[in-house]
mmCIF file of C-alpha atoms in Angstrom:
data_model
loop_
_atom_site.group_PDB
_atom_site.id
_atom_site.type_symbol
_atom_site.label_atom_id
_atom_site.label_comp_id
_atom_site.label_asym_id
_atom_site.label_seq_id
_atom_site.Cartn_x
_atom_site.Cartn_y
_atom_site.Cartn_z
ATOM 1 C CA MET A 1097 8.703 5.943 -21.214
ATOM 2 C CA THR A 1098 9.609 7.928 -18.105
ATOM 3 C CA ILE A 1099 9.724 11.721 -18.178
ATOM 4 C CA ARG A 1100 10.887 14.186 -15.509
ATOM 5 C CA VAL A 1101 8.345 16.661 -14.155
ATOM 6 C CA SER A 1102 9.004 19.532 -11.768
ATOM 7 C CA TYR A 1103 7.436 19.523 -8.319
ATOM 8 C CA ASP A 1104 5.580 22.760 -9.046
ATOM 9 C CA ASP A 1105 4.120 21.446 -12.326
ATOM 10 C CA LEU A 1106 3.006 18.229 -10.673
ATOM 11 C CA LYS A 1107 1.391 20.010 -7.748
ATOM 12 C CA ALA A 1108 -0.310 22.465 -10.116
ATOM 13 C CA GLN A 1109 -1.877 19.583 -12.045
ATOM 14 C CA PHE A 1110 -3.149 17.972 -8.845
ATOM 15 C CA LYS A 1111 -4.629 21.245 -7.635
ATOM 16 C CA ARG A 1112 -6.212 22.021 -11.012
ATOM 17 C CA VAL A 1113 -8.027 18.686 -11.032
ATOM 18 C CA LEU A 1114 -9.193 19.086 -7.424
ATOM 19 C CA LEU A 1115 -10.506 22.598 -8.011
ATOM 20 C CA SER A 1116 -12.340 21.413 -11.128
ATOM 21 C CA ARG A 1117 -14.158 18.910 -8.877
ATOM 22 C CA ASN A 1118 -15.305 21.765 -6.608
ATOM 23 C CA VAL A 1119 -12.889 21.001 -3.791
ATOM 24 C CA ARG A 1120 -12.459 24.123 -1.667
ATOM 25 C CA GLU A 1121 -9.254 26.061 -2.422
ATOM 26 C CA GLU A 1122 -7.462 25.552 0.898
ATOM 27 C CA ILE A 1123 -8.307 21.831 0.939
ATOM 28 C CA ALA A 1124 -7.215 21.478 -2.688
ATOM 29 C CA GLU A 1125 -3.920 23.219 -1.839
ATOM 30 C CA GLU A 1126 -3.208 20.936 1.113
ATOM 31 C CA CYS A 1127 -4.227 17.772 -0.730
ATOM 32 C CA ALA A 1128 -2.203 18.664 -3.849
ATOM 33 C CA THR A 1129 0.819 19.357 -1.651
ATOM 34 C CA VAL A 1130 0.596 15.968 0.058
ATOM 35 C CA PHE A 1131 0.231 14.131 -3.269
ATOM 36 C CA ALA A 1132 3.195 16.048 -4.714
ATOM 37 C CA ASP A 1133 5.298 15.424 -1.594
ATOM 38 C CA THR A 1134 4.498 11.710 -1.705
ATOM 39 C CA THR A 1135 5.506 11.468 -5.351
ATOM 40 C CA GLN A 1136 8.676 13.498 -4.880
ATOM 41 C CA ALA A 1137 9.646 11.229 -1.969
ATOM 42 C CA GLY A 1138 9.678 8.284 -4.386
ATOM 43 C CA ALA A 1139 6.337 6.647 -3.536
ATOM 44 C CA TYR A 1140 5.071 6.932 -7.129
ATOM 45 C CA SER A 1141 2.577 4.072 -6.776
ATOM 46 C CA HIS A 1142 0.696 5.949 -4.039
ATOM 47 C CA GLY A 1143 1.307 9.454 -5.378
ATOM 48 C CA VAL A 1144 0.810 10.415 -9.015
ATOM 49 C CA ASN A 1145 -0.064 6.868 -10.119
ATOM 50 C CA ARG A 1146 -2.846 6.601 -7.534
ATOM 51 C CA PHE A 1147 -4.297 10.077 -8.094
ATOM 52 C CA PRO A 1148 -6.761 9.134 -10.901
ATOM 53 C CA ARG A 1149 -8.198 6.430 -8.649
ATOM 54 C CA PHE A 1150 -8.519 9.006 -5.857
ATOM 55 C CA ILE A 1151 -10.440 11.325 -8.203
ATOM 56 C CA GLN A 1152 -12.724 8.474 -9.237
ATOM 57 C CA GLN A 1153 -13.638 7.856 -5.592
ATOM 58 C CA LEU A 1154 -14.100 11.586 -5.052
ATOM 59 C CA GLU A 1155 -16.543 11.753 -7.987
ATOM 60 C CA ASN A 1156 -18.374 8.672 -6.693
ATOM 61 C CA GLY A 1157 -18.928 10.283 -3.292
ATOM 62 C CA ASP A 1158 -16.780 7.760 -1.397
ATOM 63 C CA ILE A 1159 -14.530 10.644 -0.323
ATOM 64 C CA VAL A 1160 -16.162 13.633 1.400
ATOM 65 C CA PRO A 1161 -13.681 16.517 1.068
ATOM 66 C CA GLU A 1162 -15.516 18.836 3.476
ATOM 67 C CA ALA A 1163 -15.762 16.214 6.233
ATOM 68 C CA VAL A 1164 -13.962 16.926 9.516
ATOM 69 C CA PRO A 1165 -12.730 14.043 11.701
ATOM 70 C CA THR A 1166 -14.171 14.025 15.228
ATOM 71 C CA LYS A 1167 -13.046 12.429 18.477
ATOM 72 C CA VAL A 1168 -15.467 9.769 19.669
ATOM 73 C CA LEU A 1169 -13.823 8.404 22.815
ATOM 74 C CA SER A 1170 -10.813 9.174 25.027
ATOM 75 C CA LEU A 1171 -9.133 6.707 27.384
ATOM 76 C CA GLY A 1172 -6.019 8.572 28.426
ATOM 77 C CA ALA A 1173 -3.302 7.583 25.952
ATOM 78 C CA ILE A 1174 -5.833 5.936 23.615
ATOM 79 C CA GLU A 1175 -8.366 7.822 21.524
ATOM 80 C CA GLN A 1176 -11.025 6.738 19.055
ATOM 81 C CA TRP A 1177 -11.834 9.001 16.100
ATOM 82 C CA ASP A 1178 -14.329 9.002 13.222
ATOM 83 C CA ALA A 1179 -13.042 10.281 9.858
ATOM 84 C CA HIS A 1180 -16.517 10.639 8.336
ATOM 85 C CA GLN A 1181 -14.923 9.639 4.976
ATOM 86 C CA ALA A 1182 -12.704 12.727 4.833
ATOM 87 C CA ILE A 1183 -9.706 12.844 2.476
ATOM 88 C CA GLY A 1184 -7.535 9.931 3.573
ATOM 89 C CA ASN A 1185 -4.010 11.339 3.457
ATOM 90 C CA LEU A 1186 -4.975 14.625 5.136
ATOM 91 C CA THR A 1187 -6.827 12.796 7.902
ATOM 92 C CA ALA A 1188 -3.965 10.350 8.489
ATOM 93 C CA LYS A 1189 -1.530 13.238 8.874
ATOM 94 C CA LYS A 1190 -3.791 14.805 11.514
ATOM 95 C CA MET A 1191 -4.172 11.502 13.365
ATOM 96 C CA MET A 1192 -0.404 10.935 13.637
ATOM 97 C CA ASP A 1193 -0.054 14.519 14.868
ATOM 98 C CA ARG A 1194 -2.653 13.706 17.519
ATOM 99 C CA ALA A 1195 -0.851 10.470 18.463
ATOM 100 C CA MET A 1196 2.337 12.504 19.017
ATOM 101 C CA GLU A 1197 0.437 14.991 21.206
ATOM 102 C CA LEU A 1198 -0.810 12.105 23.342
ATOM 103 C CA ALA A 1199 2.696 10.624 23.479
ATOM 104 C CA SER A 1200 4.125 13.924 24.680
ATOM 105 C CA GLN A 1201 1.696 13.698 27.616
ATOM 106 C CA ASN A 1202 1.742 9.953 28.299
ATOM 107 C CA GLY A 1203 4.898 8.562 26.700
ATOM 108 C CA ILE A 1204 2.750 6.751 24.140
ATOM 109 C CA GLY A 1205 -0.206 7.839 22.050
ATOM 110 C CA VAL A 1206 -2.642 5.580 20.224
ATOM 111 C CA VAL A 1207 -5.282 6.907 17.848
ATOM 112 C CA ALA A 1208 -7.723 4.487 16.248
ATOM 113 C CA LEU A 1209 -9.705 5.812 13.290
ATOM 114 C CA ARG A 1210 -12.859 4.501 11.677
ATOM 115 C CA ASN A 1211 -14.704 5.420 8.477
ATOM 116 C CA ALA A 1212 -11.400 6.427 6.904
ATOM 117 C CA ASN A 1213 -10.368 6.567 3.271
ATOM 118 C CA HIS A 1214 -7.208 5.222 1.634
ATOM 119 C CA TRP A 1215 -4.242 7.043 3.178
ATOM 120 C CA MET A 1216 -2.095 6.731 0.032
ATOM 121 C CA ARG A 1217 1.529 6.318 1.237
ATOM 122 C CA GLY A 1218 1.394 4.910 4.748
ATOM 123 C CA GLY A 1219 5.104 5.535 5.215
ATOM 124 C CA SER A 1220 4.451 9.283 5.208
ATOM 125 C CA TYR A 1221 2.942 9.082 8.687
ATOM 126 C CA GLY A 1222 5.651 6.906 10.221
ATOM 127 C CA TRP A 1223 8.227 9.289 8.728
ATOM 128 C CA GLN A 1224 6.249 12.231 10.110
ATOM 129 C CA ALA A 1225 6.643 10.839 13.649
ATOM 130 C CA ALA A 1226 10.296 9.837 13.279
ATOM 131 C CA GLU A 1227 11.234 13.299 11.969
ATOM 132 C CA LYS A 1228 10.068 14.684 15.317
ATOM 133 C CA GLY A 1229 11.951 12.094 17.358
ATOM 134 C CA TYR A 1230 9.129 9.624 17.976
ATOM 135 C CA ILE A 1231 8.853 5.980 17.043
ATOM 136 C CA GLY A 1232 5.949 5.891 14.601
ATOM 137 C CA ILE A 1233 3.808 2.808 14.021
ATOM 138 C CA CYS A 1234 0.660 2.707 11.925
ATOM 139 C CA TRP A 1235 -1.413 0.352 9.838
ATOM 140 C CA THR A 1236 -4.701 0.151 7.991
ATOM 141 C CA ASN A 1237 -7.077 -2.574 6.955
ATOM 142 C CA ALA A 1238 -8.316 -2.640 3.389
ATOM 143 C CA LEU A 1239 -10.580 -4.218 0.814
ATOM 144 C CA ALA A 1240 -10.092 -7.983 0.418
ATOM 145 C CA VAL A 1241 -7.648 -8.140 -2.502
ATOM 146 C CA MET A 1242 -5.493 -11.126 -1.485
ATOM 147 C CA PRO A 1243 -6.278 -14.798 -0.870
ATOM 148 C CA PRO A 1244 -5.510 -16.058 2.641
ATOM 149 C CA TRP A 1245 -2.887 -18.795 2.706
ATOM 150 C CA GLY A 1246 -4.381 -21.981 1.285
ATOM 151 C CA ALA A 1247 -7.176 -20.216 -0.635
ATOM 152 C CA LYS A 1248 -7.772 -19.028 -4.203
ATOM 153 C CA GLU A 1249 -10.417 -16.428 -3.367
ATOM 154 C CA CYS A 1250 -9.602 -12.935 -2.016
ATOM 155 C CA ARG A 1251 -10.669 -12.677 1.624
ATOM 156 C CA ILE A 1252 -7.933 -10.560 3.273
ATOM 157 C CA GLY A 1253 -6.418 -7.120 2.682
ATOM 158 C CA THR A 1254 -2.821 -6.222 1.972
ATOM 159 C CA ASN A 1255 -3.127 -4.175 5.209
ATOM 160 C CA PRO A 1256 0.090 -2.095 5.109
ATOM 161 C CA LEU A 1257 2.157 -1.854 8.297
ATOM 162 C CA ILE A 1258 4.664 0.948 8.930
ATOM 163 C CA VAL A 1259 7.324 1.130 11.642
ATOM 164 C CA ALA A 1260 9.649 4.168 11.662
ATOM 165 C CA VAL A 1261 12.599 4.812 14.000
ATOM 166 C CA PRO A 1262 14.236 8.240 14.530
ATOM 167 C CA THR A 1263 17.719 7.414 13.277
ATOM 168 C CA THR A 1264 19.879 9.528 10.939
ATOM 169 C CA PRO A 1265 18.729 8.964 8.245
ATOM 170 C CA ILE A 1266 15.323 7.656 9.320
ATOM 171 C CA THR A 1267 14.992 3.867 9.366
ATOM 172 C CA MET A 1268 11.529 2.770 8.270
ATOM 173 C CA VAL A 1269 9.737 -0.375 7.202
ATOM 174 C CA ASP A 1270 6.728 0.398 4.999
ATOM 175 C CA MET A 1271 5.272 -2.895 3.855
ATOM 176 C CA SER A 1272 2.057 -4.435 2.718
ATOM 177 C CA CYS A 1273 1.240 -7.954 3.873
ATOM 178 C CA SER A 1274 1.661 -9.084 0.260
ATOM 179 C CA MET A 1275 5.000 -9.542 -1.478
ATOM 180 C CA TYR A 1276 4.035 -6.654 -3.765
ATOM 181 C CA SER A 1277 1.290 -4.074 -3.480
ATOM 182 C CA TYR A 1278 -0.913 -3.545 -6.524
ATOM 183 C CA GLY A 1279 0.734 -0.154 -6.929
ATOM 184 C CA MET A 1280 4.164 -1.763 -7.216
ATOM 185 C CA LEU A 1281 2.805 -4.339 -9.663
ATOM 186 C CA GLU A 1282 1.573 -1.445 -11.798
ATOM 187 C CA ILE A 1283 5.012 0.183 -11.734
ATOM 188 C CA HIS A 1284 6.693 -3.040 -12.850
ATOM 189 C CA ARG A 1285 4.129 -3.521 -15.629
ATOM 190 C CA LEU A 1286 4.487 0.065 -16.869
ATOM 191 C CA GLN A 1287 8.268 -0.365 -16.944
ATOM 192 C CA GLY A 1288 7.940 -3.644 -18.817
ATOM 193 C CA ARG A 1289 9.732 -5.786 -16.273
ATOM 194 C CA GLN A 1290 9.071 -8.845 -14.162
ATOM 195 C CA THR A 1291 9.076 -8.618 -10.372
ATOM 196 C CA PHE A 1292 12.330 -9.540 -8.621
ATOM 197 C CA VAL A 1293 10.723 -12.399 -6.688
ATOM 198 C CA ASP A 1294 7.432 -14.255 -7.081
ATOM 199 C CA ALA A 1295 4.567 -11.780 -6.743
ATOM 200 C CA GLY A 1296 1.623 -14.149 -6.844
ATOM 201 C CA PHE A 1297 0.149 -17.164 -8.575
ATOM 202 C CA ASP A 1298 -0.929 -17.681 -12.159
ATOM 203 C CA ASP A 1299 -4.297 -19.163 -13.123
ATOM 204 C CA GLU A 1300 -2.926 -22.687 -12.666
ATOM 205 C CA GLY A 1301 -1.664 -21.948 -9.170
ATOM 206 C CA ASN A 1302 2.014 -21.712 -10.076
ATOM 207 C CA PRO A 1303 4.181 -18.930 -8.626
ATOM 208 C CA THR A 1304 4.666 -16.095 -11.135
ATOM 209 C CA ARG A 1305 6.686 -12.911 -11.478
ATOM 210 C CA ASP A 1306 4.469 -11.480 -14.208
ATOM 211 C CA PRO A 1307 2.795 -8.368 -12.738
ATOM 212 C CA ALA A 1308 0.005 -8.240 -15.326
ATOM 213 C CA THR A 1309 -1.089 -11.787 -14.512
ATOM 214 C CA VAL A 1310 -1.390 -11.038 -10.794
ATOM 215 C CA GLU A 1311 -3.112 -7.702 -11.393
ATOM 216 C CA LYS A 1312 -5.701 -9.534 -13.471
ATOM 217 C CA ASN A 1313 -6.374 -12.664 -11.438
ATOM 218 C CA ARG A 1314 -5.774 -10.958 -8.049
ATOM 219 C CA ARG A 1315 -3.911 -13.922 -6.625
ATOM 220 C CA LEU A 1316 -1.278 -11.957 -4.710
ATOM 221 C CA MET A 1317 1.289 -13.905 -2.728
ATOM 222 C CA PRO A 1318 1.259 -13.041 0.975
ATOM 223 C CA MET A 1319 4.579 -11.772 2.330
ATOM 224 C CA GLY A 1320 6.338 -14.715 3.952
ATOM 225 C CA PHE A 1321 3.592 -17.056 2.703
ATOM 226 C CA TRP A 1322 1.401 -18.018 5.705
ATOM 227 C CA LYS A 1323 3.127 -15.426 7.924
ATOM 228 C CA GLY A 1324 1.979 -12.481 5.818
ATOM 229 C CA SER A 1325 -1.490 -13.971 5.621
ATOM 230 C CA GLY A 1326 -1.648 -14.317 9.400
ATOM 231 C CA LEU A 1327 -0.272 -10.818 9.969
ATOM 232 C CA SER A 1328 -2.921 -9.339 7.678
ATOM 233 C CA ILE A 1329 -5.675 -11.046 9.648
ATOM 234 C CA VAL A 1330 -4.525 -9.936 13.109
ATOM 235 C CA LEU A 1331 -3.856 -6.348 11.968
ATOM 236 C CA ASP A 1332 -7.416 -6.246 10.628
ATOM 237 C CA MET A 1333 -8.772 -7.583 13.908
ATOM 238 C CA ILE A 1334 -6.890 -5.048 16.053
ATOM 239 C CA ALA A 1335 -7.760 -2.050 13.848
ATOM 240 C CA THR A 1336 -11.435 -3.101 13.853
ATOM 241 C CA LEU A 1337 -11.554 -3.512 17.629
ATOM 242 C CA LEU A 1338 -9.625 -0.356 18.572
ATOM 243 C CA SER A 1339 -11.602 1.876 16.213
ATOM 244 C CA ASN A 1340 -14.961 0.105 16.590
ATOM 245 C CA GLY A 1341 -14.985 0.403 12.811
ATOM 246 C CA GLU A 1342 -15.357 -1.781 9.755
ATOM 247 C CA SER A 1343 -13.323 -4.921 9.149
ATOM 248 C CA THR A 1344 -11.944 -6.080 5.815
ATOM 249 C CA ALA A 1345 -14.910 -8.453 5.609
ATOM 250 C CA ALA A 1346 -17.394 -5.618 6.239
ATOM 251 C CA VAL A 1347 -15.742 -3.206 3.795
ATOM 252 C CA THR A 1348 -15.651 -5.884 1.110
ATOM 253 C CA GLU A 1349 -19.169 -7.241 1.580
ATOM 254 C CA ASP A 1350 -21.074 -4.116 2.641
ATOM 255 C CA LYS A 1351 -19.491 -1.346 0.540
ATOM 256 C CA ASP A 1352 -19.284 -0.895 -3.216
ATOM 257 C CA ASP A 1353 -15.619 0.161 -3.087
ATOM 258 C CA GLU A 1354 -12.716 0.590 -0.651
ATOM 259 C CA TYR A 1355 -13.827 3.215 1.857
ATOM 260 C CA CYS A 1356 -14.759 3.350 5.549
ATOM 261 C CA VAL A 1357 -11.602 1.415 6.444
ATOM 262 C CA SER A 1358 -10.095 1.294 9.946
ATOM 263 C CA GLN A 1359 -6.632 2.598 10.846
ATOM 264 C CA VAL A 1360 -4.309 2.777 13.853
ATOM 265 C CA PHE A 1361 -1.638 5.418 14.582
ATOM 266 C CA ILE A 1362 0.880 4.960 17.410
ATOM 267 C CA ALA A 1363 3.592 7.360 18.544
ATOM 268 C CA ILE A 1364 6.126 6.536 21.259
ATOM 269 C CA GLU A 1365 8.227 9.267 22.842
ATOM 270 C CA VAL A 1366 11.812 8.033 23.052
ATOM 271 C CA ASP A 1367 13.525 10.967 24.737
ATOM 272 C CA ARG A 1368 12.066 10.331 28.198
ATOM 273 C CA LEU A 1369 13.128 6.673 28.054
ATOM 274 C CA ILE A 1370 16.757 7.167 27.086
ATOM 275 C CA ASP A 1371 19.126 10.140 26.886
ATOM 276 C CA GLY A 1372 20.041 11.459 23.452
ATOM 277 C CA LYS A 1373 23.720 10.446 23.466
ATOM 278 C CA THR A 1374 22.978 6.883 24.566
ATOM 279 C CA LYS A 1375 20.138 6.629 22.068
ATOM 280 C CA ASP A 1376 22.367 7.659 19.171
ATOM 281 C CA GLU A 1377 25.167 5.320 20.257
ATOM 282 C CA LYS A 1378 22.847 2.324 20.468
ATOM 283 C CA LEU A 1379 21.104 3.053 17.157
ATOM 284 C CA ASN A 1380 24.378 3.694 15.327
ATOM 285 C CA ARG A 1381 25.826 0.444 16.636
ATOM 286 C CA ILE A 1382 22.817 -1.469 15.292
ATOM 287 C CA MET A 1383 23.056 0.201 11.880
ATOM 288 C CA ASP A 1384 26.833 -0.207 11.641
ATOM 289 C CA TYR A 1385 26.629 -3.864 12.665
ATOM 290 C CA VAL A 1386 24.061 -4.535 9.936
ATOM 291 C CA ARG A 1387 25.690 -2.630 7.102
ATOM 292 C CA THR A 1388 29.205 -3.975 7.701
ATOM 293 C CA ALA A 1389 28.094 -7.577 7.194
ATOM 294 C CA GLU A 1390 29.970 -9.320 4.383
ATOM 295 C CA ARG A 1391 28.101 -8.606 1.171
ATOM 296 C CA ALA A 1392 26.523 -11.359 -0.886
ATOM 297 C CA ASP A 1393 27.341 -9.237 -3.943
ATOM 298 C CA PRO A 1394 30.375 -6.945 -3.499
ATOM 299 C CA GLU A 1395 28.717 -4.354 -5.754
ATOM 300 C CA VAL A 1396 25.453 -4.169 -3.782
ATOM 301 C CA ALA A 1397 25.390 -2.518 -0.349
ATOM 302 C CA VAL A 1398 23.598 -4.131 2.563
ATOM 303 C CA ARG A 1399 20.181 -2.536 2.776
ATOM 304 C CA LEU A 1400 18.815 -0.650 5.748
ATOM 305 C CA PRO A 1401 15.065 -0.082 5.350
ATOM 306 C CA GLY A 1402 13.982 3.390 4.308
ATOM 307 C CA HIS A 1403 17.483 4.836 3.937
ATOM 308 C CA GLU A 1404 17.119 4.941 0.166
ATOM 309 C CA PHE A 1405 14.387 7.579 0.384
ATOM 310 C CA THR A 1406 16.822 10.304 1.455
ATOM 311 C CA GLN A 1407 18.796 9.814 -1.763
ATOM 312 C CA ILE A 1408 15.670 9.477 -3.908
ATOM 313 C CA LEU A 1409 14.249 12.715 -2.519
ATOM 314 C CA ALA A 1410 17.488 14.595 -3.161
ATOM 315 C CA ASP A 1411 17.659 13.290 -6.743
ATOM 316 C CA ASN A 1412 14.034 14.170 -7.466
ATOM 317 C CA LYS A 1413 14.484 17.670 -6.064
ATOM 318 C CA ALA A 1414 17.560 18.213 -8.202
ATOM 319 C CA ASN A 1415 16.451 16.582 -11.459
ATOM 320 C CA GLY A 1416 12.655 16.531 -11.441
ATOM 321 C CA ILE A 1417 10.249 13.753 -10.516
ATOM 322 C CA PRO A 1418 10.140 10.660 -12.757
ATOM 323 C CA VAL A 1419 6.616 10.031 -14.060
ATOM 324 C CA ASP A 1420 5.506 7.460 -16.611
ATOM 325 C CA ASP A 1421 4.396 9.335 -19.717
ATOM 326 C CA THR A 1422 1.069 7.472 -19.888
ATOM 327 C CA VAL A 1423 0.367 8.398 -16.238
ATOM 328 C CA TRP A 1424 1.264 12.044 -16.942
ATOM 329 C CA ALA A 1425 -1.030 12.109 -19.973
ATOM 330 C CA LYS A 1426 -3.859 10.633 -17.914
ATOM 331 C CA LEU A 1427 -3.357 13.229 -15.182
ATOM 332 C CA GLN A 1428 -3.446 16.056 -17.721
ATOM 333 C CA SER A 1429 -6.687 14.711 -19.197
ATOM 334 C CA LEU A 1430 -8.551 14.641 -15.900
#
């Protein structure tokens, strides 16, 4: 069953749990705010639902809350940073801020980060750039939790890729290289429903829409079949090279959990490439051309990626944030 929880109550629970784990007050405040913001924005799988897993990694020492990211190398518009296993979402926010600073100087800014922790909702950082008028691109490698195309054994990560464009409202693709992330599988299972398209393979190798089956056997279906598998591999390669950090193979084989991953943050300044009026005209023409296509179902609007989050955020601010009651009970017990 889904209940509605206020933003303040949700944030207070996050902060309470962090403080009880001896996280310093100002860090606990910032971290609780980011988790609450993520959940309120509609990314439940990487907000409140993911928080217990975050706390588990904090207790295990995989996350070092007092760690401060440091710059390792600077090559003009490209910088290499070491997260030192700091809190993932706070570090990612800082890295996209740094990418925008570099872009303001060079037109483009690229920050590659090693020894990072899970950044929770990757879309937050693309959105962060687009809100300030930049094109935001970022991705991360991850633990091997998906079989490459043609295999049964997990050897590649879901490696989420985000691309955000400063339209009104913001247009953003926030996608894992699998058809469904494990977080979205959890949401479907908790709501007692099948996925809308095949999410993975059952134990006999047949496509399945049952989220519990895929969660258990970990045979996720790559997005676009071999295309998603290939994209995952090259994103891992580029993040590993740019950051001089760990690959999916190294994280999976050398660590006891998902930490010390590699991430890339790119910001592109648009305003020096095109004047504001022309920019808006071109972007609006693209969006209008897409959304005025004849609908397959007259009752379902043509989708522009990321536009739904503006409505979701407004609804959650007005009516409270929907949280599964079992997730809420687990959070309160931490």
